[in-house]
Short mmCIF file of C-alpha atoms in Angstrom, two decimals:
data_model
loop_
_atom_site.label_atom_id
_atom_site.label_comp_id
_atom_site.label_asym_id
_atom_site.label_seq_id
_atom_site.Cartn_x
_atom_site.Cartn_y
_atom_site.Cartn_z
CA UNK A 1 0.07 -0.04 -0.13
CA UNK A 2 1.17 3.58 -0.83
CA UNK A 3 0.27 6.75 1.31
CA UNK A 4 0.80 10.02 -0.86
CA UNK A 5 -0.50 13.46 -0.22
CA UNK A 6 -2.78 15.64 -2.44
CA UNK A 7 0.30 17.26 -4.58
CA UNK A 8 1.64 13.84 -5.08
CA UNK A 9 -1.42 12.62 -6.18
CA UNK A 10 -1.80 15.41 -8.87
CA UNK A 11 1.63 14.85 -10.07
CA UNK A 12 1.80 11.17 -10.37
CA UNK A 13 -2.04 10.42 -11.31
CA UNK A 14 -1.50 10.76 -15.05
CA UNK A 15 0.98 7.82 -14.64
CA UNK A 16 -1.13 5.37 -13.38
CA UNK A 17 -1.38 2.07 -15.14
CA UNK A 18 -4.43 1.51 -17.87
CA UNK A 19 -6.55 -1.22 -16.77
CA UNK A 20 -7.80 -4.03 -19.17
CA UNK A 21 -9.23 -2.21 -22.31
CA UNK A 22 -12.28 -4.58 -22.48
CA UNK A 23 -12.87 -4.61 -18.70
CA UNK A 24 -12.79 -0.97 -18.38
CA UNK A 25 -15.48 -0.44 -21.31
CA UNK A 26 -18.03 -2.32 -19.18
CA UNK A 27 -20.81 -0.23 -18.36
CA UNK A 28 -22.11 -2.18 -15.33
CA UNK A 29 -20.89 -5.06 -12.77
CA UNK A 30 -22.74 -7.65 -11.04
CA UNK A 31 -22.81 -9.50 -7.79
CA UNK A 32 -22.39 -12.99 -9.27
CA UNK A 33 -25.39 -14.14 -7.57
CA UNK A 34 -28.86 -14.07 -9.08
CA UNK A 35 -30.86 -13.09 -6.29
CA UNK A 36 -29.22 -9.93 -6.25
CA UNK A 37 -28.41 -9.49 -9.77
CA UNK A 38 -32.28 -9.71 -11.02
CA UNK A 39 -32.74 -6.55 -8.59
CA UNK A 40 -30.83 -4.53 -11.19
CA UNK A 41 -32.20 -4.40 -14.92
CA UNK A 42 -28.73 -4.36 -16.53
CA UNK A 43 -26.35 -4.75 -13.32
CA UNK A 44 -24.97 -2.17 -11.10
CA UNK A 45 -23.79 0.98 -13.12
CA UNK A 46 -20.07 1.07 -13.02
CA UNK A 47 -19.77 4.92 -13.50
CA UNK A 48 -21.81 5.76 -10.76
CA UNK A 49 -21.75 6.70 -7.14
CA UNK A 50 -22.72 3.98 -4.58
CA UNK A 51 -23.18 4.82 -0.84
CA UNK A 52 -22.54 2.36 1.91
CA UNK A 53 -23.33 3.04 5.57
CA UNK A 54 -22.38 1.07 8.48
CA UNK A 55 -25.71 0.30 10.46
CA UNK A 56 -23.85 1.03 13.81
CA UNK A 57 -20.32 1.98 14.83
CA UNK A 58 -19.57 -1.70 15.38
CA UNK A 59 -20.29 -2.42 11.80
CA UNK A 60 -17.55 -0.24 10.36
CA UNK A 61 -15.32 -3.36 9.56
CA UNK A 62 -18.29 -4.72 7.70
CA UNK A 63 -18.84 -1.77 5.88
CA UNK A 64 -15.61 -1.38 4.63
CA UNK A 65 -15.14 -5.46 3.92
CA UNK A 66 -18.45 -4.78 1.53
CA UNK A 67 -16.85 -1.56 -0.23
CA UNK A 68 -13.82 -3.91 -0.83
CA UNK A 69 -15.67 -6.69 -2.25
CA UNK A 70 -17.75 -4.20 -4.56
CA UNK A 71 -14.78 -2.92 -5.74
CA UNK A 72 -13.13 -6.43 -6.75
CA UNK A 73 -16.40 -6.81 -8.68
CA UNK A 74 -16.27 -3.39 -10.43
CA UNK A 75 -12.44 -2.56 -10.95
CA UNK A 76 -10.56 -4.07 -13.80
CA UNK A 77 -7.84 -6.46 -12.83
CA UNK A 78 -4.69 -5.05 -11.79
CA UNK A 79 -6.06 -1.35 -12.13
CA UNK A 80 -5.13 0.92 -9.08
CA UNK A 81 -7.84 1.95 -6.65
CA UNK A 82 -7.71 5.27 -4.59
CA UNK A 83 -8.75 5.30 -1.02
CA UNK A 84 -9.47 9.08 -0.15
CA UNK A 85 -10.14 9.53 3.47
CA UNK A 86 -10.30 12.52 5.87
CA UNK A 87 -7.70 12.39 8.54
CA UNK A 88 -10.27 12.27 11.37
CA UNK A 89 -11.63 9.20 9.92
CA UNK A 90 -8.52 7.23 9.98
CA UNK A 91 -7.88 8.17 13.69
CA UNK A 92 -11.42 6.67 14.57
CA UNK A 93 -11.21 3.71 12.47
CA UNK A 94 -7.51 2.64 11.76
CA UNK A 95 -5.58 2.15 8.78
CA UNK A 96 -6.34 -0.38 5.82
CA UNK A 97 -4.81 -3.60 6.95
CA UNK A 98 -2.86 -5.39 4.21
CA UNK A 99 -3.20 -8.83 5.64
CA UNK A 100 -6.90 -8.19 6.06
CA UNK A 101 -6.96 -7.03 2.19
CA UNK A 102 -5.25 -10.02 1.28
CA UNK A 103 -7.83 -12.47 2.65
CA UNK A 104 -10.62 -10.79 1.23
CA UNK A 105 -8.94 -11.21 -2.00
CA UNK A 106 -7.56 -7.71 -2.65
CA UNK A 107 -3.99 -7.15 -3.60
CA UNK A 108 -2.62 -4.19 -1.49
CA UNK A 109 -0.48 -3.25 -3.93
CA UNK A 110 -3.25 -1.95 -6.03
CA UNK A 111 -4.46 0.68 -3.08
CA UNK A 112 -3.25 4.27 -3.21
CA UNK A 113 -4.18 5.93 -0.03
CA UNK A 114 -4.64 9.51 0.34
CA UNK A 115 -5.00 11.44 3.42
CA UNK A 116 -6.58 14.49 3.60
CA UNK A 117 -7.05 17.25 6.38
CA UNK A 118 -10.80 18.28 5.57
CA UNK A 119 -13.80 16.67 3.76
CA UNK A 120 -13.52 19.47 1.27
CA UNK A 121 -10.13 18.14 0.48
CA UNK A 122 -11.57 14.67 0.26
CA UNK A 123 -14.07 15.67 -2.13
CA UNK A 124 -11.55 17.56 -4.40
CA UNK A 125 -9.18 14.78 -4.52
CA UNK A 126 -12.26 12.30 -5.32
CA UNK A 127 -13.20 14.71 -8.30
CA UNK A 128 -9.57 14.68 -9.53
CA UNK A 129 -9.31 11.00 -9.09
CA UNK A 130 -12.56 9.95 -10.85
CA UNK A 131 -11.31 12.27 -14.07
CA UNK A 132 -8.51 9.86 -14.44
CA UNK A 133 -9.65 6.80 -16.90
CA UNK A 134 -7.18 4.67 -15.58
CA UNK A 135 -8.18 4.26 -12.12
CA UNK A 136 -10.10 1.01 -11.28
CA UNK A 137 -12.27 2.66 -8.58
CA UNK A 138 -12.37 5.56 -6.12
CA UNK A 139 -13.28 4.89 -2.33
CA UNK A 140 -14.34 8.00 -0.86
CA UNK A 141 -14.36 8.17 3.05
CA UNK A 142 -15.01 11.77 4.55
CA UNK A 143 -15.78 11.22 8.33
CA UNK A 144 -19.70 11.58 9.55
CA UNK A 145 -21.95 13.83 7.61
CA UNK A 146 -19.72 16.84 6.30
CA UNK A 147 -22.20 19.84 5.07
CA UNK A 148 -20.19 20.06 1.89
CA UNK A 149 -20.98 16.49 0.71
CA UNK A 150 -24.39 17.83 -0.36
CA UNK A 151 -26.76 17.12 -3.33
CA UNK A 152 -24.59 19.65 -5.53
CA UNK A 153 -21.42 17.85 -4.51
CA UNK A 154 -22.34 14.72 -5.07
CA UNK A 155 -23.75 15.43 -8.55
CA UNK A 156 -20.29 16.59 -9.47
CA UNK A 157 -18.95 13.37 -8.63
CA UNK A 158 -21.53 11.17 -10.32
CA UNK A 159 -21.20 13.54 -13.38
CA UNK A 160 -17.54 12.46 -13.57
CA UNK A 161 -17.73 8.99 -12.81
CA UNK A 162 -20.35 8.83 -15.61
CA UNK A 163 -17.92 10.42 -17.91
CA UNK A 164 -15.13 8.22 -17.18
CA UNK A 165 -16.92 5.22 -16.36
CA UNK A 166 -15.04 4.95 -13.05
CA UNK A 167 -17.07 3.73 -9.93
CA UNK A 168 -17.20 5.81 -6.91
CA UNK A 169 -18.05 4.18 -3.41
CA UNK A 170 -19.07 6.47 -0.91
CA UNK A 171 -17.86 4.80 2.35
CA UNK A 172 -20.10 6.91 5.27
CA UNK A 173 -18.94 5.88 8.68
CA UNK A 174 -20.40 7.69 11.77
CA UNK A 175 -22.78 9.20 9.30
CA UNK A 176 -26.57 9.93 8.66
CA UNK A 177 -28.11 9.54 5.32
CA UNK A 178 -29.03 12.83 3.60
CA UNK A 179 -30.16 13.81 0.28
CA UNK A 180 -27.67 13.13 -2.63
CA UNK A 181 -27.15 11.75 -6.03
CA UNK A 182 -26.05 8.27 -4.97
CA UNK A 183 -27.40 5.78 -7.43
CA UNK A 184 -27.54 3.15 -4.90
CA UNK A 185 -27.51 3.13 -0.92
CA UNK A 186 -26.70 0.11 1.03
CA UNK A 187 -26.96 -0.29 4.88
CA UNK A 188 -24.43 -3.09 6.38
CA UNK A 189 -24.41 -4.67 9.44
CA UNK A 190 -21.96 -7.57 10.37
CA UNK A 191 -23.04 -11.08 10.31
CA UNK A 192 -21.98 -14.52 11.64
CA UNK A 193 -19.87 -16.65 9.46
CA UNK A 194 -19.44 -20.37 9.16
CA UNK A 195 -16.08 -21.89 10.08
CA UNK A 196 -14.31 -23.39 7.24
CA UNK A 197 -13.24 -26.43 9.64
CA UNK A 198 -10.86 -26.97 12.55
CA UNK A 199 -12.15 -23.79 13.88
CA UNK A 200 -10.88 -21.62 11.05
CA UNK A 201 -12.33 -18.30 10.27
CA UNK A 202 -15.13 -18.68 7.72
CA UNK A 203 -15.71 -16.24 4.61
CA UNK A 204 -16.86 -12.80 5.50
CA UNK A 205 -20.60 -12.42 5.59
CA UNK A 206 -22.45 -9.26 5.40
CA UNK A 207 -26.09 -8.45 6.20
CA UNK A 208 -26.56 -6.11 3.51
CA UNK A 209 -29.79 -3.88 2.60
CA UNK A 210 -30.57 -2.07 -0.48
CA UNK A 211 -32.43 0.86 0.94
CA UNK A 212 -32.19 3.06 -2.54
CA UNK A 213 -32.08 1.79 -6.14
CA UNK A 214 -32.45 4.48 -8.50
CA UNK A 215 -33.22 1.50 -11.07
CA UNK A 216 -36.18 0.44 -9.20
CA UNK A 217 -36.65 -2.54 -6.43
CA UNK A 218 -34.75 -2.63 -3.26
CA UNK A 219 -33.95 -5.81 -0.79
CA UNK A 220 -32.28 -7.45 2.05
CA UNK A 221 -29.85 -10.44 1.80
CA UNK A 222 -27.35 -12.17 3.89
CA UNK A 223 -24.35 -12.48 1.71
CA UNK A 224 -20.94 -14.55 1.75
CA UNK A 225 -18.36 -13.38 0.11
CA UNK A 226 -16.04 -15.78 -1.60
CA UNK A 227 -12.59 -14.45 -1.68
CA UNK A 228 -10.97 -16.96 -3.90
CA UNK A 229 -13.75 -16.46 -6.61
CA UNK A 230 -14.50 -12.76 -5.81
CA UNK A 231 -18.53 -13.51 -6.06
CA UNK A 232 -21.27 -13.22 -3.37
CA UNK A 233 -23.47 -16.02 -2.33
CA UNK A 234 -26.69 -15.77 -0.29
CA UNK A 235 -26.52 -17.81 2.98
CA UNK A 236 -29.21 -18.35 5.43
CA UNK A 237 -29.06 -16.30 8.62
CA UNK A 238 -28.44 -17.80 11.95
CA UNK A 239 -31.39 -18.99 13.96
CA UNK A 240 -33.11 -16.53 16.25
CA UNK A 241 -34.38 -13.07 16.30
CA UNK A 242 -31.60 -10.39 16.10
CA UNK A 243 -32.56 -6.72 16.76
CA UNK A 244 -30.48 -3.89 16.11
CA UNK A 245 -31.17 -0.16 16.60
CA UNK A 246 -29.28 2.29 14.53
CA UNK A 247 -26.86 4.54 16.91
CA UNK A 248 -26.96 7.55 14.34
CA UNK A 249 -30.52 8.12 14.07
CA UNK A 250 -31.80 11.52 15.16
CA UNK A 251 -33.90 11.86 18.31
CA UNK A 252 -36.89 12.77 16.32
CA UNK A 253 -36.55 9.59 14.50
CA UNK A 254 -35.93 7.45 17.67
CA UNK A 255 -39.20 8.95 19.01
CA UNK A 256 -41.07 7.86 15.85
CA UNK A 257 -39.60 4.51 15.41
CA UNK A 258 -39.03 5.13 11.68
CA UNK A 259 -35.55 4.90 10.00
CA UNK A 260 -34.04 8.11 8.40
CA UNK A 261 -33.32 6.30 5.04
#
């Protein structure tokens, strides 16, 4: 993994490797599992903004893993992936861990990390990065719900992503959903995985709810990520009832018992 500042990004981004030409021309990507793929008429649009929320603070790792999995589905093989994060977000949630990325099937050498002092810098770096056609994907991780990430700013990101066919994944940790131009919005919770034997860890499992889909239908699935094959597979949830209350709802929403999504 490489950490660079904004000046280095602007200086070197033109030299990023070109992805596989055929893969880069794809206008959409899928999950590799029919139960989810049938929700999207022509697949998840590649040149678009997709927003991923952690249900609670303890689900930040699950939301991050889900974003990495989507990146592996969307980005051409070996293409560079930019991770743009606010300094405070890194302090709260830690640094991307190379062995963990490898375990989920992602080569850490593909990752270029940009630390930004303010959310405005994160969005500026995102706009610059999405404008480079050689970029495989851009992961945008401002902390919480900055005012600058409004409808106008998200529309700018969407238009740039559409022009270059580069996917943008908005990783929202410690955040409340608001009005923006994201094409899809996901709410992610951690889910138990099944051991692969001898008490060894199993594949990552995500409790994934699609709460916005500008193509139409939404849905809820328990998805296992097959790290070797880079595909999702639907699995049965654990027995029993699990009740979770979002820790990021407004007081008014808590009183009404409805979600702000």
